[in-house]
């Protein structure tokens, strides 16, 4: 039996990872059914619009104190959630509703450089400040703590002597774009 899998991508920012995921799965048995965003002016909403993908703009109160939008996600047929630069913590209600289907990407080699406030440039600035020779990406399951769930995949890249946060972020984005869609595909395949 063919089972059409539906992903929701949660993002708060520019959405370059969301775009790569949408493009990667376009025309396949997997579709990005929904882009979920907490910022009305985020670039990711434009990307969704361009690809004719439904969007859901979420509010803090309902996310953390209501049903965490579980009903809306189920109604849209979503069976897998991908965080791609989504900056709110994930409430327990959502984790319970998608126990094996909620993953995140982090722009560093966890368990180092994770936790509250560790996102985007803050991560890369810390890595450079500490004179690390290597950084990379971590794809992991989401649990109740920031950047903490079981690690699924990591890839590394060098940190160069003349890197600033922007040049390192660019190198890391390339890794994310290369591997995140592929890892999602494998997880969905194994969950069939
Ligand atoms: C990505 O680099 C992602 O790893 C990071 O935000 C960026 C979003 O970029 N996520 C975190 O820092 C989560 N702690 P994008 O909007 O272009 O996909």
Tab-separated table of C-alpha atoms and ligand atoms in Angstrom:
chain	number	residue	atom	x	y	z
A	1	UNK	CA	0.000	0.000	0.000
A	2	UNK	CA	1.315	3.404	-0.890
A	3	UNK	CA	1.358	5.800	2.010
A	4	UNK	CA	1.741	9.452	1.128
A	5	UNK	CA	3.825	11.045	3.853
A	6	UNK	CA	3.193	14.620	4.872
A	7	UNK	CA	5.785	16.837	6.493
A	8	UNK	CA	5.317	20.077	8.391
A	9	UNK	CA	8.356	22.343	8.396
A	10	UNK	CA	8.604	24.691	11.385
A	11	UNK	CA	10.787	27.751	10.776
A	12	UNK	CA	11.228	31.248	12.208
A	13	UNK	CA	13.574	32.898	9.728
A	14	UNK	CA	14.878	33.065	6.188
A	15	UNK	CA	13.924	29.472	5.461
A	16	UNK	CA	16.777	28.318	3.212
A	17	UNK	CA	16.558	24.824	4.720
A	18	UNK	CA	12.776	24.818	4.294
A	19	UNK	CA	13.286	25.708	0.630
A	20	UNK	CA	15.778	22.877	0.047
A	21	UNK	CA	13.439	20.386	1.727
A	22	UNK	CA	10.461	21.556	-0.347
A	23	UNK	CA	12.470	21.309	-3.583
A	24	UNK	CA	13.986	17.931	-2.688
A	25	UNK	CA	10.609	16.266	-2.125
A	26	UNK	CA	8.749	18.015	-4.918
A	27	UNK	CA	7.021	15.456	-7.151
A	28	UNK	CA	7.714	12.552	-4.771
A	29	UNK	CA	5.632	10.415	-2.415
A	30	UNK	CA	6.523	12.858	0.348
A	31	UNK	CA	5.126	16.352	0.432
A	32	UNK	CA	5.661	19.401	2.573
A	33	UNK	CA	2.021	19.928	3.524
A	34	UNK	CA	2.478	22.847	5.878
A	35	UNK	CA	4.985	25.533	6.819
A	36	UNK	CA	4.554	26.561	10.448
A	37	UNK	CA	6.000	29.905	11.509
A	38	UNK	CA	5.911	32.148	14.562
A	39	UNK	CA	6.972	35.392	12.836
A	40	UNK	CA	4.576	37.209	10.493
A	41	UNK	CA	7.393	38.747	8.405
A	42	UNK	CA	9.701	35.712	8.160
A	43	UNK	CA	11.206	34.969	4.757
A	44	UNK	CA	10.072	31.356	4.974
A	45	UNK	CA	6.451	32.467	4.481
A	46	UNK	CA	7.336	33.908	1.066
A	47	UNK	CA	9.052	30.658	0.134
A	48	UNK	CA	5.941	28.695	1.114
A	49	UNK	CA	3.745	31.028	-0.908
A	50	UNK	CA	5.965	30.676	-3.956
A	51	UNK	CA	5.634	26.880	-3.768
A	52	UNK	CA	1.877	26.997	-3.038
A	53	UNK	CA	2.312	25.420	0.372
A	54	UNK	CA	-0.166	26.143	3.156
A	55	UNK	CA	1.157	28.163	6.093
A	56	UNK	CA	0.176	28.310	9.731
A	57	UNK	CA	1.172	31.369	11.733
A	58	UNK	CA	1.235	30.353	15.375
A	59	UNK	CA	0.824	32.351	18.573
A	60	UNK	CA	2.729	31.903	21.800
A	61	UNK	CA	-0.293	31.521	24.068
A	62	UNK	CA	-1.908	28.701	22.096
A	63	UNK	CA	1.405	26.997	21.394
A	64	UNK	CA	2.548	26.805	25.004
A	65	UNK	CA	-0.705	26.882	26.954
A	66	UNK	CA	-3.223	25.470	24.489
A	67	UNK	CA	-3.063	22.355	22.310
A	68	UNK	CA	0.295	23.241	20.689
A	69	UNK	CA	-1.618	23.196	17.361
A	70	UNK	CA	-1.755	19.388	17.428
A	71	UNK	CA	-5.318	19.365	16.052
A	72	UNK	CA	-4.386	21.632	13.139
A	73	UNK	CA	-1.365	19.474	12.288
A	74	UNK	CA	-3.396	16.253	12.417
A	75	UNK	CA	-6.144	17.835	10.317
A	76	UNK	CA	-3.559	18.712	7.672
A	77	UNK	CA	-2.550	15.016	7.676
A	78	UNK	CA	0.959	15.733	8.963
A	79	UNK	CA	2.852	12.674	10.181
A	80	UNK	CA	6.377	14.101	10.490
A	81	UNK	CA	7.665	17.429	11.829
A	82	UNK	CA	10.941	18.990	10.795
A	83	UNK	CA	12.343	22.010	12.629
A	84	UNK	CA	14.491	24.194	10.381
A	85	UNK	CA	15.638	27.296	12.216
A	86	UNK	CA	12.604	27.302	14.529
A	87	UNK	CA	13.486	29.226	17.649
A	88	UNK	CA	10.808	28.356	20.206
A	89	UNK	CA	11.077	25.442	22.572
A	90	UNK	CA	8.774	22.558	21.670
A	91	UNK	CA	5.955	21.927	24.181
A	92	UNK	CA	5.446	18.421	25.623
A	93	UNK	CA	2.005	18.142	24.013
A	94	UNK	CA	3.596	18.277	20.564
A	95	UNK	CA	6.363	15.833	21.458
A	96	UNK	CA	3.778	13.372	22.817
A	97	UNK	CA	1.682	13.702	19.644
A	98	UNK	CA	4.671	12.967	17.338
A	99	UNK	CA	6.846	10.658	19.469
A	100	UNK	CA	8.990	9.343	16.586
A	101	UNK	CA	8.411	12.111	14.114
A	102	UNK	CA	9.922	15.331	15.371
A	103	UNK	CA	13.473	16.288	14.441
A	104	UNK	CA	15.680	19.370	14.505
A	105	UNK	CA	18.842	20.577	12.829
A	106	UNK	CA	21.448	22.458	14.825
A	107	UNK	CA	24.384	24.332	13.259
A	108	UNK	CA	27.133	22.848	15.464
A	109	UNK	CA	28.413	19.537	16.771
A	110	UNK	CA	26.145	18.837	19.739
A	111	UNK	CA	26.382	18.320	22.672
A	112	UNK	CA	28.717	21.319	22.427
A	113	UNK	CA	27.287	24.740	21.531
A	114	UNK	CA	23.662	23.906	22.206
A	115	UNK	CA	21.071	25.149	24.684
A	116	UNK	CA	18.953	28.240	25.201
A	117	UNK	CA	20.162	31.269	23.219
A	118	UNK	CA	22.434	29.108	21.058
A	119	UNK	CA	21.087	29.723	17.588
A	120	UNK	CA	22.340	31.138	14.303
A	121	UNK	CA	25.249	33.534	14.650
A	122	UNK	CA	25.483	33.094	18.421
A	123	UNK	CA	26.580	29.511	17.826
A	124	UNK	CA	29.203	30.396	15.213
A	125	UNK	CA	30.569	33.301	17.272
A	126	UNK	CA	31.117	30.979	20.259
A	127	UNK	CA	32.781	28.334	18.090
A	128	UNK	CA	35.183	30.945	16.645
A	129	UNK	CA	35.775	32.574	20.036
A	130	UNK	CA	36.812	29.182	21.462
A	131	UNK	CA	39.204	28.625	18.534
A	132	UNK	CA	37.610	25.319	17.570
A	133	UNK	CA	39.248	23.683	14.555
A	134	UNK	CA	36.036	21.942	13.525
A	135	UNK	CA	32.303	22.581	13.512
A	136	UNK	CA	29.393	21.071	11.635
A	137	UNK	CA	25.751	20.084	11.837
A	138	UNK	CA	23.696	17.845	14.087
A	139	UNK	CA	20.328	16.362	13.216
A	140	UNK	CA	18.554	15.032	16.298
A	141	UNK	CA	15.199	13.982	17.723
A	142	UNK	CA	13.481	16.671	19.751
A	143	UNK	CA	12.800	16.244	23.434
A	144	UNK	CA	11.735	18.648	26.184
A	145	UNK	CA	15.179	20.270	26.472
A	146	UNK	CA	16.853	22.583	23.964
A	147	UNK	CA	19.152	20.751	21.511
A	148	UNK	CA	19.152	17.626	23.644
A	149	UNK	CA	17.350	14.653	22.009
A	150	UNK	CA	19.006	11.577	20.548
A	151	UNK	CA	21.492	12.372	17.773
A	152	UNK	CA	20.628	10.922	14.359
A	153	UNK	CA	23.354	12.346	12.132
A	154	UNK	CA	26.367	14.659	12.219
A	155	UNK	CA	28.641	16.063	9.512
A	156	UNK	CA	31.717	18.195	10.070
A	157	UNK	CA	33.530	21.054	8.373
A	158	UNK	CA	36.713	22.933	9.207
A	159	UNK	CA	36.763	26.267	11.020
A	160	UNK	CA	39.338	28.372	9.185
A	161	UNK	CA	41.705	30.849	10.815
A	162	UNK	CA	40.119	33.831	9.062
A	163	UNK	CA	36.486	32.754	9.502
A	164	UNK	CA	33.918	35.125	10.899
A	165	UNK	CA	30.393	34.086	11.903
A	166	UNK	CA	29.093	34.774	8.391
A	167	UNK	CA	31.679	32.730	6.505
A	168	UNK	CA	31.274	29.834	8.934
A	169	UNK	CA	27.477	30.076	8.742
A	170	UNK	CA	27.697	29.856	4.937
A	171	UNK	CA	29.839	26.715	5.112
A	172	UNK	CA	27.442	25.158	7.610
A	173	UNK	CA	24.378	26.080	5.573
A	174	UNK	CA	25.891	24.163	2.634
A	175	UNK	CA	26.190	21.054	4.804
A	176	UNK	CA	22.620	21.487	6.057
A	177	UNK	CA	21.245	21.825	2.544
A	178	UNK	CA	23.166	18.779	1.375
A	179	UNK	CA	22.241	16.434	4.226
A	180	UNK	CA	18.974	17.468	5.891
A	181	UNK	CA	16.609	16.439	3.044
A	182	UNK	CA	18.491	13.149	2.603
A	183	UNK	CA	18.314	12.282	6.306
A	184	UNK	CA	14.594	13.126	6.383
A	185	UNK	CA	14.062	10.837	3.402
A	186	UNK	CA	15.824	7.954	5.139
A	187	UNK	CA	13.900	8.433	8.383
A	188	UNK	CA	10.588	8.487	6.526
A	189	UNK	CA	11.567	5.404	4.565
A	190	UNK	CA	12.451	3.508	7.736
A	191	UNK	CA	9.223	4.546	9.464
A	192	UNK	CA	7.000	3.110	6.701
B	1	LIG	C1	20.093	26.982	10.354
B	1	LIG	O1	21.493	27.118	10.251
B	1	LIG	C2	19.740	26.084	11.521
B	1	LIG	O2	20.677	25.085	11.777
B	1	LIG	C3	19.705	27.081	12.654
B	1	LIG	O3	19.069	28.206	12.105
B	1	LIG	C4	19.452	28.315	10.730
B	1	LIG	C5	18.210	28.597	9.916
B	1	LIG	O4	18.542	28.946	8.600
B	1	LIG	N1	19.007	26.549	13.793
B	1	LIG	C6	19.359	26.815	15.042
B	1	LIG	O5	20.261	27.573	15.340
B	1	LIG	C7	18.515	26.089	16.092
B	1	LIG	N2	19.129	26.167	17.391
B	1	LIG	P1	17.457	28.979	7.459
B	1	LIG	O6	16.283	29.813	7.959
B	1	LIG	O7	18.119	29.617	6.292
B	1	LIG	O8	17.047	27.556	7.172
